[in-house]
């Protein structure tokens, strides 16, 4: 009943449809998370790689002033002490310039925002903009917040109690009371400033730790997107909310999907089981909502995230298992379910380790080799040929349905995206060689897993499709995946 009431309120304010719209520029469909990148580097990446390779949006790490914590772990970003734009990525001027440059490159900017809490208790602290806060008395003067803006101190101990999850402190961080108009107004003012600068949407960190009704009140105070950046008139920001729901806790993902898109964490967990051969790939035939996932339009999906890479939750695939990871990302991009996000990360030996930095703790810029791959501590999965080429695949096939499903009864699968694209995955212990229906017009096609078209030739393998759409498909087990589409027809 409460969810129905919330839905009616949102519909009356015109928020349900618009907050689910990513507002991608035409012929773009995919988000990339450039985790811990600097604003100047993100701007250059939008111009030099993301835009030219068809990425639709970039998610940036939290941009607000945070507590300085030695030895500068990645999670200090999630310890805000004000809503000033001042992080290790840069200041307000650099941020605004980045948004402008990414917009001109056709890439929308989404900001990861921390609205659930302020920095954890550690007495007087100094932030990345030089501001001071006193967590002992819950004083954050640069917002300002006082003790009256927070829930009483308590610790989350039982995730089977929804009130405890939403009203108590997550890992010691001071829990804001979002039911208070003062808190709602400060949050909305911060988000509206970003909208004026051209931001197109927000990832809501720790959304499960906030009451849906409070989030609905905040969202109603958010301005429409800035049409100067090409957004439609009266368009509301894209909102995707972090709700870790694996089915065994009190807080449920379907309490939030009326408000906006929700992170579908079970997607990554189940994909890891499938591509580690714990369950057969043939089960992917009914992948999506039939697996008790959210409806496709409500689900943000991914193979891994900065959290799951660090063991914060069930095991998932990461760049450390390159073959299985590429197969899983390739499948994700080829399948129509969900709104896709690619992870772009950095190397670490300890889960708390921050991004590559110099001796003064300044984040260093990624450097690229002659093949465009990162080599100085950054992983840059979004630049891997197999992954960036599948971004193009997704842009080409768009909303075309799956047709001509084939499997061998176990761990080899293939399917068409109507007459626009074709994917094969081989996760058996032997090579695949099979005559299969590709649904594509007769011709020669580049396998985008191994290369791209270069004039009238291909830098990788090719597939010959006959008049009837059939082709002899070869997929070595050490590679495991093949993809062709009409955009790479020779």
Short mmCIF file of C-alpha atoms in Angstrom, two decimals:
data_model
loop_
_atom_site.label_atom_id
_atom_site.label_comp_id
_atom_site.label_asym_id
_atom_site.label_seq_id
_atom_site.Cartn_x
_atom_site.Cartn_y
_atom_site.Cartn_z
CA UNK A 1 0.00 0.00 0.00
CA UNK A 2 2.83 2.42 0.88
CA UNK A 3 4.54 1.75 -2.46
CA UNK A 4 1.25 2.34 -4.32
CA UNK A 5 0.74 5.63 -2.48
CA UNK A 6 4.30 6.67 -3.33
CA UNK A 7 3.76 5.77 -6.97
CA UNK A 8 0.57 7.85 -7.15
CA UNK A 9 2.40 10.86 -5.66
CA UNK A 10 5.25 10.52 -8.15
CA UNK A 11 2.92 10.19 -11.13
CA UNK A 12 1.08 13.33 -10.04
CA UNK A 13 4.39 15.20 -10.08
CA UNK A 14 5.48 13.72 -13.42
CA UNK A 15 8.56 12.06 -11.92
CA UNK A 16 8.13 8.36 -12.71
CA UNK A 17 8.95 8.28 -16.40
CA UNK A 18 11.54 11.06 -16.58
CA UNK A 19 13.74 9.82 -13.72
CA UNK A 20 14.20 6.53 -15.58
CA UNK A 21 15.42 8.21 -18.77
CA UNK A 22 19.24 8.34 -19.10
CA UNK A 23 18.93 11.22 -21.59
CA UNK A 24 21.70 9.79 -23.77
CA UNK A 25 22.51 11.72 -26.91
CA UNK A 26 21.27 9.95 -30.10
CA UNK A 27 22.77 6.53 -30.92
CA UNK A 28 24.48 6.16 -27.54
CA UNK A 29 23.48 3.67 -24.88
CA UNK A 30 26.22 2.91 -22.33
CA UNK A 31 27.57 4.43 -19.09
CA UNK A 32 31.20 4.15 -18.01
CA UNK A 33 32.37 4.72 -14.45
CA UNK A 34 35.78 6.42 -14.53
CA UNK A 35 36.47 5.57 -10.91
CA UNK A 36 38.64 8.19 -9.13
CA UNK A 37 39.66 10.00 -12.34
CA UNK A 38 40.46 13.72 -12.22
CA UNK A 39 38.08 16.14 -13.91
CA UNK A 40 40.65 17.33 -16.46
CA UNK A 41 41.41 13.73 -17.42
CA UNK A 42 37.71 12.89 -17.74
CA UNK A 43 37.24 15.87 -20.06
CA UNK A 44 40.08 14.68 -22.28
CA UNK A 45 38.74 11.13 -22.23
CA UNK A 46 35.31 12.35 -23.32
CA UNK A 47 36.87 14.14 -26.28
CA UNK A 48 39.50 11.58 -27.25
CA UNK A 49 37.85 8.25 -26.55
CA UNK A 50 34.36 8.15 -25.00
CA UNK A 51 32.71 10.41 -27.56
CA UNK A 52 34.42 8.93 -30.64
CA UNK A 53 33.68 5.37 -29.45
CA UNK A 54 29.99 5.91 -28.78
CA UNK A 55 29.81 5.93 -24.98
CA UNK A 56 26.67 7.67 -23.76
CA UNK A 57 27.56 8.87 -20.27
CA UNK A 58 30.30 8.99 -17.67
CA UNK A 59 29.80 8.46 -13.94
CA UNK A 60 32.25 10.44 -11.83
CA UNK A 61 33.26 9.69 -8.26
CA UNK A 62 31.85 11.90 -5.46
CA UNK A 63 32.88 15.50 -6.07
CA UNK A 64 32.12 17.12 -2.72
CA UNK A 65 34.56 18.15 -0.03
CA UNK A 66 35.44 15.14 2.09
CA UNK A 67 37.46 14.49 5.22
CA UNK A 68 41.18 14.01 4.55
CA UNK A 69 42.01 10.54 5.81
CA UNK A 70 45.48 9.06 5.74
CA UNK A 71 46.76 7.18 3.79
CA UNK A 72 44.11 8.54 1.37
CA UNK A 73 41.90 5.44 0.85
CA UNK A 74 39.35 5.46 -1.96
CA UNK A 75 36.51 5.55 0.57
CA UNK A 76 37.46 8.97 1.93
CA UNK A 77 35.35 10.29 -0.97
CA UNK A 78 32.33 8.88 0.86
CA UNK A 79 33.07 10.92 4.02
CA UNK A 80 31.60 14.33 3.06
CA UNK A 81 31.92 17.36 5.32
CA UNK A 82 30.33 19.92 2.98
CA UNK A 83 28.69 20.23 -0.44
CA UNK A 84 31.50 22.32 -1.89
CA UNK A 85 32.97 20.92 -5.11
CA UNK A 86 36.47 20.16 -3.89
CA UNK A 87 37.83 16.63 -4.10
CA UNK A 88 41.03 14.97 -5.24
CA UNK A 89 39.55 15.17 -8.76
CA UNK A 90 39.54 18.97 -8.76
CA UNK A 91 37.49 22.03 -7.88
CA UNK A 92 34.35 23.72 -9.14
CA UNK A 93 35.99 25.41 -12.12
CA UNK A 94 37.54 22.17 -13.39
CA UNK A 95 34.28 20.31 -12.81
CA UNK A 96 32.20 22.82 -14.75
CA UNK A 97 34.70 22.80 -17.61
CA UNK A 98 34.64 18.99 -17.68
CA UNK A 99 30.84 18.90 -17.95
CA UNK A 100 30.93 21.41 -20.80
CA UNK A 101 33.61 19.51 -22.74
CA UNK A 102 31.94 16.13 -22.24
CA UNK A 103 28.64 17.60 -23.42
CA UNK A 104 30.28 18.84 -26.62
CA UNK A 105 31.68 15.32 -27.11
CA UNK A 106 28.17 13.85 -26.80
CA UNK A 107 28.75 12.34 -23.35
CA UNK A 108 26.35 13.03 -20.45
CA UNK A 109 27.84 13.44 -16.96
CA UNK A 110 26.33 11.68 -13.95
CA UNK A 111 27.60 12.39 -10.44
CA UNK A 112 27.87 9.86 -7.62
CA UNK A 113 26.29 11.74 -4.68
CA UNK A 114 26.46 10.91 -0.96
CA UNK A 115 23.19 12.02 0.63
CA UNK A 116 22.71 9.43 3.36
CA UNK A 117 25.34 10.63 5.79
CA UNK A 118 28.22 12.92 6.66
CA UNK A 119 31.73 11.88 7.71
CA UNK A 120 32.20 9.29 10.44
CA UNK A 121 32.98 10.27 14.02
CA UNK A 122 36.63 11.30 14.44
CA UNK A 123 36.32 14.59 16.35
CA UNK A 124 37.48 17.77 14.57
CA UNK A 125 38.37 17.12 10.95
CA UNK A 126 39.69 19.08 7.99
CA UNK A 127 38.32 18.65 4.50
CA UNK A 128 39.74 18.80 0.99
CA UNK A 129 38.66 22.46 0.67
CA UNK A 130 40.15 23.41 4.05
CA UNK A 131 36.81 23.44 5.86
CA UNK A 132 36.48 22.25 9.45
CA UNK A 133 33.83 20.04 11.00
CA UNK A 134 33.33 18.59 14.47
CA UNK A 135 31.78 15.16 14.27
CA UNK A 136 31.68 14.80 18.07
CA UNK A 137 28.88 17.37 18.19
CA UNK A 138 27.62 16.70 14.62
CA UNK A 139 28.59 20.16 13.44
CA UNK A 140 29.20 20.74 9.72
CA UNK A 141 29.17 24.55 9.43
CA UNK A 142 29.86 24.76 5.68
CA UNK A 143 26.46 23.20 4.84
CA UNK A 144 25.36 24.00 7.60
CA UNK A 145 24.21 20.92 9.54
CA UNK A 146 23.88 20.69 13.32
CA UNK A 147 23.01 17.91 15.73
CA UNK A 148 19.31 18.52 15.02
CA UNK A 149 19.72 17.33 11.40
CA UNK A 150 20.81 13.78 12.26
CA UNK A 151 19.23 10.62 13.57
CA UNK A 152 20.22 9.70 17.15
CA UNK A 153 23.43 7.67 17.33
CA UNK A 154 22.96 3.93 16.81
CA UNK A 155 24.78 1.28 14.81
CA UNK A 156 23.36 -0.97 12.10
CA UNK A 157 23.62 -4.51 13.47
CA UNK A 158 20.61 -6.29 12.00
CA UNK A 159 19.86 -5.98 8.27
CA UNK A 160 16.55 -7.77 8.83
CA UNK A 161 15.21 -4.62 10.51
CA UNK A 162 14.42 -1.95 7.92
CA UNK A 163 14.14 0.88 10.44
CA UNK A 164 17.59 0.11 11.81
CA UNK A 165 19.08 -0.02 8.31
CA UNK A 166 17.62 3.40 7.48
CA UNK A 167 17.92 5.26 10.78
CA UNK A 168 21.23 4.05 12.19
CA UNK A 169 24.84 4.71 11.24
CA UNK A 170 26.41 2.89 8.30
CA UNK A 171 30.00 2.03 9.25
CA UNK A 172 30.07 4.84 11.81
CA UNK A 173 29.07 7.60 9.37
CA UNK A 174 26.75 10.21 10.88
CA UNK A 175 23.26 9.43 9.60
CA UNK A 176 21.30 12.40 8.24
CA UNK A 177 17.56 12.56 8.88
CA UNK A 178 16.20 13.13 5.37
CA UNK A 179 12.66 13.60 6.70
CA UNK A 180 13.65 17.05 7.97
CA UNK A 181 12.84 19.90 5.53
CA UNK A 182 16.16 21.58 6.34
CA UNK A 183 18.11 18.50 5.25
CA UNK A 184 15.99 18.07 2.13
CA UNK A 185 16.55 21.69 1.15
CA UNK A 186 20.34 21.52 1.55
CA UNK A 187 20.50 18.37 -0.52
CA UNK A 188 18.20 19.75 -3.23
CA UNK A 189 20.18 23.01 -3.38
CA UNK A 190 23.38 21.02 -3.95
CA UNK A 191 21.86 18.86 -6.69
CA UNK A 192 20.26 21.88 -8.37
CA UNK A 193 23.63 23.64 -8.56
CA UNK A 194 24.99 20.62 -10.45
CA UNK A 195 22.00 20.62 -12.78
CA UNK A 196 22.67 24.28 -13.64
CA UNK A 197 26.21 23.23 -14.60
CA UNK A 198 24.83 20.68 -17.07
CA UNK A 199 24.85 17.44 -15.08
CA UNK A 200 22.33 14.93 -16.47
CA UNK A 201 21.80 12.57 -13.56
CA UNK A 202 22.86 11.16 -10.23
CA UNK A 203 23.89 7.88 -8.69
CA UNK A 204 22.37 7.90 -5.22
CA UNK A 205 24.91 6.23 -2.94
CA UNK A 206 23.52 4.06 -0.09
CA UNK A 207 19.91 4.63 -1.19
CA UNK A 208 18.76 1.55 0.74
CA UNK A 209 19.78 3.37 3.93
CA UNK A 210 17.25 6.15 3.29
CA UNK A 211 13.45 5.94 3.44
CA UNK A 212 11.83 5.93 -0.03
CA UNK A 213 9.30 8.57 1.05
CA UNK A 214 12.14 10.91 2.06
CA UNK A 215 13.91 10.39 -1.25
CA UNK A 216 10.64 11.11 -3.06
CA UNK A 217 10.37 14.42 -1.20
CA UNK A 218 13.94 15.34 -2.16
CA UNK A 219 13.46 14.36 -5.80
CA UNK A 220 10.39 16.59 -6.02
CA UNK A 221 12.58 19.55 -5.06
CA UNK A 222 15.09 18.90 -7.85
CA UNK A 223 15.01 21.20 -10.87
CA UNK A 224 14.50 20.13 -14.46
CA UNK A 225 17.63 19.57 -16.53
CA UNK A 226 19.34 22.54 -18.14
CA UNK A 227 18.13 22.72 -21.79
CA UNK A 228 21.28 24.67 -22.70
CA UNK A 229 23.02 21.28 -22.65
CA UNK A 230 20.67 19.73 -25.18
CA UNK A 231 18.27 18.13 -22.71
CA UNK A 232 14.54 18.21 -23.49
CA UNK A 233 12.41 20.93 -21.94
CA UNK A 234 11.03 19.88 -18.52
CA UNK A 235 13.16 16.73 -18.43
CA UNK A 236 13.99 15.45 -14.96
CA UNK A 237 17.47 14.14 -14.09
CA UNK A 238 18.25 10.47 -14.55
CA UNK A 239 18.37 8.87 -11.11
CA UNK A 240 19.86 5.48 -10.30
CA UNK A 241 19.88 4.32 -6.72
CA UNK A 242 22.30 1.98 -4.98
CA UNK A 243 20.18 -0.71 -3.35
CA UNK A 244 22.00 -3.95 -2.60
CA UNK A 245 19.21 -6.50 -2.49
CA UNK A 246 20.22 -10.15 -2.84
CA UNK A 247 16.89 -11.32 -1.45
CA UNK A 248 17.85 -11.96 2.16
CA UNK A 249 17.35 -8.58 3.87
CA UNK A 250 14.46 -6.38 5.00
CA UNK A 251 15.04 -3.55 2.49
CA UNK A 252 13.85 -4.50 -1.01
CA UNK A 253 14.81 -3.08 -4.40
CA UNK A 254 11.20 -2.84 -5.54
CA UNK A 255 10.56 -0.25 -2.83
CA UNK A 256 12.70 2.15 -4.90
CA UNK A 257 12.11 1.48 -8.59
CA UNK A 258 9.04 3.76 -8.69
CA UNK A 259 11.46 6.58 -7.80
CA UNK A 260 14.04 5.84 -10.48
CA UNK A 261 16.39 3.15 -11.74
CA UNK A 262 17.89 0.75 -9.18
CA UNK A 263 21.24 -1.08 -9.20
CA UNK A 264 20.45 -4.77 -9.86
CA UNK A 265 23.22 -6.42 -7.84
CA UNK A 266 21.93 -9.95 -8.39
CA UNK A 267 22.69 -9.52 -12.09
CA UNK A 268 26.44 -9.43 -11.45
CA UNK A 269 26.29 -12.25 -8.90
CA UNK A 270 24.41 -14.60 -11.24
CA UNK A 271 26.63 -13.73 -14.22
CA UNK A 272 29.68 -14.67 -12.16
CA UNK A 273 28.17 -18.09 -11.42
CA UNK A 274 27.36 -18.63 -15.08
CA UNK A 275 30.74 -17.66 -16.49
CA UNK A 276 32.60 -19.58 -13.78
CA UNK A 277 30.63 -22.63 -14.98
CA UNK A 278 28.80 -23.13 -11.70
CA UNK A 279 25.56 -22.99 -13.70
CA UNK A 280 25.23 -23.64 -17.48
CA UNK A 281 25.00 -20.80 -19.98
CA UNK A 282 21.93 -22.38 -21.58
CA UNK A 283 19.95 -20.91 -18.67
CA UNK A 284 20.58 -17.44 -20.11
CA UNK A 285 17.78 -18.08 -22.62
CA UNK A 286 15.28 -16.48 -20.23
CA UNK A 287 17.75 -13.97 -18.73
CA UNK A 288 16.22 -10.89 -17.17
CA UNK A 289 12.97 -10.35 -15.33
CA UNK A 290 12.24 -14.11 -15.27
CA UNK A 291 15.24 -14.43 -12.92
CA UNK A 292 13.39 -12.22 -10.45
CA UNK A 293 15.32 -9.18 -11.61
CA UNK A 294 13.69 -5.77 -11.82
CA UNK A 295 11.91 -4.76 -15.03
CA UNK A 296 14.49 -3.89 -17.67
CA UNK A 297 13.77 -0.15 -17.71
CA UNK A 298 14.24 -0.03 -13.92
CA UNK A 299 17.55 -1.88 -13.73
CA UNK A 300 21.10 -0.56 -13.88
CA UNK A 301 23.27 -3.60 -14.63
CA UNK A 302 27.01 -4.25 -14.48
CA UNK A 303 29.52 -7.07 -14.26
CA UNK A 304 31.44 -5.41 -11.40
CA UNK A 305 31.66 -2.18 -9.45
CA UNK A 306 34.19 -0.47 -7.20
CA UNK A 307 32.48 -2.11 -4.22
CA UNK A 308 32.21 -5.64 -5.56
CA UNK A 309 35.80 -5.57 -6.86
CA UNK A 310 36.89 -5.13 -3.25
CA UNK A 311 34.89 -8.02 -1.85
CA UNK A 312 32.12 -5.86 -0.40
CA UNK A 313 29.39 -8.42 -1.13
CA UNK A 314 29.23 -11.77 -2.97
CA UNK A 315 31.99 -12.67 -5.40
CA UNK A 316 31.76 -11.28 -8.92
CA UNK A 317 33.97 -11.31 -12.00
CA UNK A 318 36.66 -8.64 -12.34
CA UNK A 319 39.44 -7.69 -14.73
CA UNK A 320 41.68 -10.18 -12.91
CA UNK A 321 39.89 -13.00 -14.78
CA UNK A 322 40.22 -11.38 -18.19
CA UNK A 323 38.76 -14.15 -20.39
CA UNK A 324 35.64 -14.73 -18.30
CA UNK A 325 35.29 -10.99 -17.69
CA UNK A 326 35.30 -10.17 -21.41
CA UNK A 327 32.77 -12.91 -22.09
CA UNK A 328 30.47 -11.62 -19.36
CA UNK A 329 30.74 -7.97 -20.44
CA UNK A 330 30.27 -9.02 -24.06
CA UNK A 331 27.11 -10.92 -23.19
CA UNK A 332 25.82 -8.02 -21.08
CA UNK A 333 26.30 -5.60 -23.96
CA UNK A 334 24.71 -7.92 -26.52
CA UNK A 335 21.65 -8.76 -24.41
CA UNK A 336 18.77 -6.24 -24.31
CA UNK A 337 18.06 -6.38 -20.56
CA UNK A 338 18.87 -3.35 -18.42
CA UNK A 339 20.78 -0.07 -18.62
CA UNK A 340 24.47 -0.91 -18.93
CA UNK A 341 27.42 0.44 -16.96
CA UNK A 342 31.05 -0.42 -17.71
CA UNK A 343 33.59 -0.31 -14.88
CA UNK A 344 36.95 1.42 -15.43
CA UNK A 345 39.27 0.83 -12.51
CA UNK A 346 42.85 0.89 -11.26
CA UNK A 347 45.24 -1.69 -9.84
CA UNK A 348 45.26 -2.28 -6.10
CA UNK A 349 46.84 -4.75 -3.70
CA UNK A 350 44.75 -3.81 -0.66
CA UNK A 351 40.96 -3.19 -0.69
CA UNK A 352 41.35 0.29 0.87
CA UNK A 353 44.05 1.45 -1.56
CA UNK A 354 43.42 4.76 -3.27
CA UNK A 355 44.06 5.59 -6.93
CA UNK A 356 47.52 5.95 -8.50
CA UNK A 357 49.12 9.04 -6.94
CA UNK A 358 52.44 10.83 -6.62
CA UNK A 359 54.48 11.35 -3.44
CA UNK A 360 52.25 14.32 -2.49
CA UNK A 361 49.06 12.21 -2.76
CA UNK A 362 48.02 13.94 -5.98
CA UNK A 363 46.18 11.59 -8.34
CA UNK A 364 48.26 10.94 -11.45
CA UNK A 365 46.79 11.01 -14.94
CA UNK A 366 46.43 7.80 -16.96
CA UNK A 367 49.08 7.23 -19.61
CA UNK A 368 48.44 5.24 -22.76
CA UNK A 369 50.62 2.94 -24.86
CA UNK A 370 50.66 2.82 -28.66
CA UNK A 371 47.52 0.65 -28.62
CA UNK A 372 45.64 3.15 -26.45
CA UNK A 373 45.78 0.97 -23.33
CA UNK A 374 46.56 2.31 -19.85
CA UNK A 375 49.90 1.35 -18.36
CA UNK A 376 50.66 3.40 -15.20
CA UNK A 377 48.47 1.82 -12.57
CA UNK A 378 45.15 2.38 -14.33
CA UNK A 379 43.26 -0.64 -15.77
CA UNK A 380 40.90 1.25 -18.12
CA UNK A 381 38.67 -1.71 -19.02
CA UNK A 382 36.54 0.68 -21.06
CA UNK A 383 39.45 0.99 -23.50
CA UNK A 384 39.90 -2.75 -24.01
CA UNK A 385 39.17 -3.45 -27.66
CA UNK A 386 36.68 -6.21 -26.88
CA UNK A 387 34.68 -3.95 -24.54
CA UNK A 388 34.72 -0.68 -26.47
CA UNK A 389 33.74 -2.54 -29.66
CA UNK A 390 30.76 -4.05 -27.85
CA UNK A 391 29.64 -0.51 -27.00
CA UNK A 392 29.33 0.04 -30.74
CA UNK A 393 27.51 -3.32 -31.04
CA UNK A 394 24.92 -2.15 -28.50
CA UNK A 395 24.49 1.20 -30.23
CA UNK A 396 23.84 -0.62 -33.52
CA UNK A 397 21.34 -3.23 -32.31
CA UNK A 398 19.46 -0.76 -30.07
CA UNK A 399 16.10 -2.26 -29.04
CA UNK A 400 16.06 -5.15 -31.52
CA UNK A 401 14.68 -8.35 -29.96
CA UNK A 402 16.58 -11.58 -29.47
CA UNK A 403 15.91 -14.12 -32.23
CA UNK A 404 17.30 -17.51 -33.32
CA UNK A 405 18.52 -18.57 -29.88
CA UNK A 406 20.84 -21.58 -30.00
CA UNK A 407 22.64 -23.57 -27.32
CA UNK A 408 24.36 -26.92 -27.11
CA UNK A 409 22.50 -27.86 -23.95
CA UNK A 410 25.32 -26.66 -21.75
CA UNK A 411 27.90 -23.85 -22.05
CA UNK A 412 27.78 -22.78 -25.70
CA UNK A 413 25.15 -20.24 -26.72
CA UNK A 414 24.36 -17.97 -29.67
CA UNK A 415 21.62 -15.52 -30.55
CA UNK A 416 20.73 -12.78 -33.01
CA UNK A 417 19.54 -9.27 -32.29
CA UNK A 418 17.02 -9.56 -35.12
CA UNK A 419 18.89 -8.67 -38.35
CA UNK A 420 21.40 -6.27 -36.78
CA UNK A 421 23.81 -8.30 -34.67
CA UNK A 422 24.91 -11.79 -33.69
CA UNK A 423 26.76 -13.11 -30.62
CA UNK A 424 28.34 -16.46 -29.77
CA UNK A 425 29.77 -17.47 -26.38
CA UNK A 426 31.81 -20.64 -25.88
CA UNK A 427 32.48 -21.52 -22.26
CA UNK A 428 33.01 -25.23 -22.78
CA UNK A 429 36.33 -26.98 -22.38
CA UNK A 430 36.81 -27.28 -26.13
CA UNK A 431 36.69 -25.13 -29.28
CA UNK A 432 33.35 -24.40 -30.92
CA UNK A 433 32.86 -25.01 -34.64
CA UNK A 434 29.25 -24.90 -35.72
CA UNK A 435 27.04 -23.80 -38.60
CA UNK A 436 24.71 -21.20 -37.09
CA UNK A 437 22.00 -18.76 -38.17
CA UNK A 438 23.35 -15.19 -37.86
CA UNK A 439 20.18 -13.43 -39.14
CA UNK A 440 22.46 -10.99 -41.03
CA UNK A 441 22.50 -10.17 -44.75
CA UNK A 442 24.97 -12.01 -46.95
CA UNK A 443 28.52 -10.67 -46.72
CA UNK A 444 31.79 -10.58 -44.85
CA UNK A 445 31.80 -9.19 -41.30
CA UNK A 446 34.49 -8.18 -38.84
CA UNK A 447 34.45 -10.07 -35.57
CA UNK A 448 34.49 -7.05 -33.26
CA UNK A 449 36.01 -9.08 -30.43
CA UNK A 450 39.22 -9.39 -32.45
CA UNK A 451 39.26 -6.19 -34.51
CA UNK A 452 37.50 -3.44 -36.45
CA UNK A 453 36.88 -2.56 -40.06
CA UNK A 454 39.68 -0.62 -41.74
CA UNK A 455 38.46 0.46 -45.14
CA UNK A 456 37.66 -2.74 -47.02
CA UNK A 457 39.57 -5.00 -44.64
CA UNK A 458 39.37 -6.06 -41.02
CA UNK A 459 42.08 -5.83 -38.37
CA UNK A 460 40.85 -9.10 -36.87
CA UNK A 461 38.94 -12.24 -37.85
CA UNK A 462 36.09 -12.19 -40.35
CA UNK A 463 32.89 -14.21 -40.64
CA UNK A 464 31.36 -15.11 -44.02
CA UNK A 465 27.55 -15.07 -44.01
CA UNK A 466 25.64 -16.79 -46.79
CA UNK A 467 22.42 -15.88 -48.59
CA UNK A 468 20.41 -17.77 -45.99
CA UNK A 469 22.10 -16.01 -43.06
CA UNK A 470 24.04 -19.11 -42.10
CA UNK A 471 27.75 -19.04 -41.27
CA UNK A 472 30.38 -21.47 -40.08
CA UNK A 473 31.36 -20.13 -36.67
CA UNK A 474 34.67 -20.90 -34.97
CA UNK A 475 35.30 -19.78 -31.39
CA UNK A 476 38.49 -21.08 -29.72
CA UNK A 477 38.05 -21.83 -26.02
CA UNK A 478 40.88 -19.47 -25.05
CA UNK A 479 38.91 -16.56 -26.54
CA UNK A 480 35.37 -17.68 -25.78
CA UNK A 481 33.32 -15.04 -27.60
CA UNK A 482 32.54 -13.76 -31.11
CA UNK A 483 30.34 -10.85 -32.18
CA UNK A 484 29.39 -9.40 -35.55
CA UNK A 485 26.95 -6.65 -36.57
CA UNK A 486 25.80 -4.72 -39.61
CA UNK A 487 27.97 -1.72 -38.75
CA UNK A 488 31.11 -3.78 -39.40
CA UNK A 489 30.08 -5.33 -42.73
CA UNK A 490 32.93 -5.16 -45.24
#
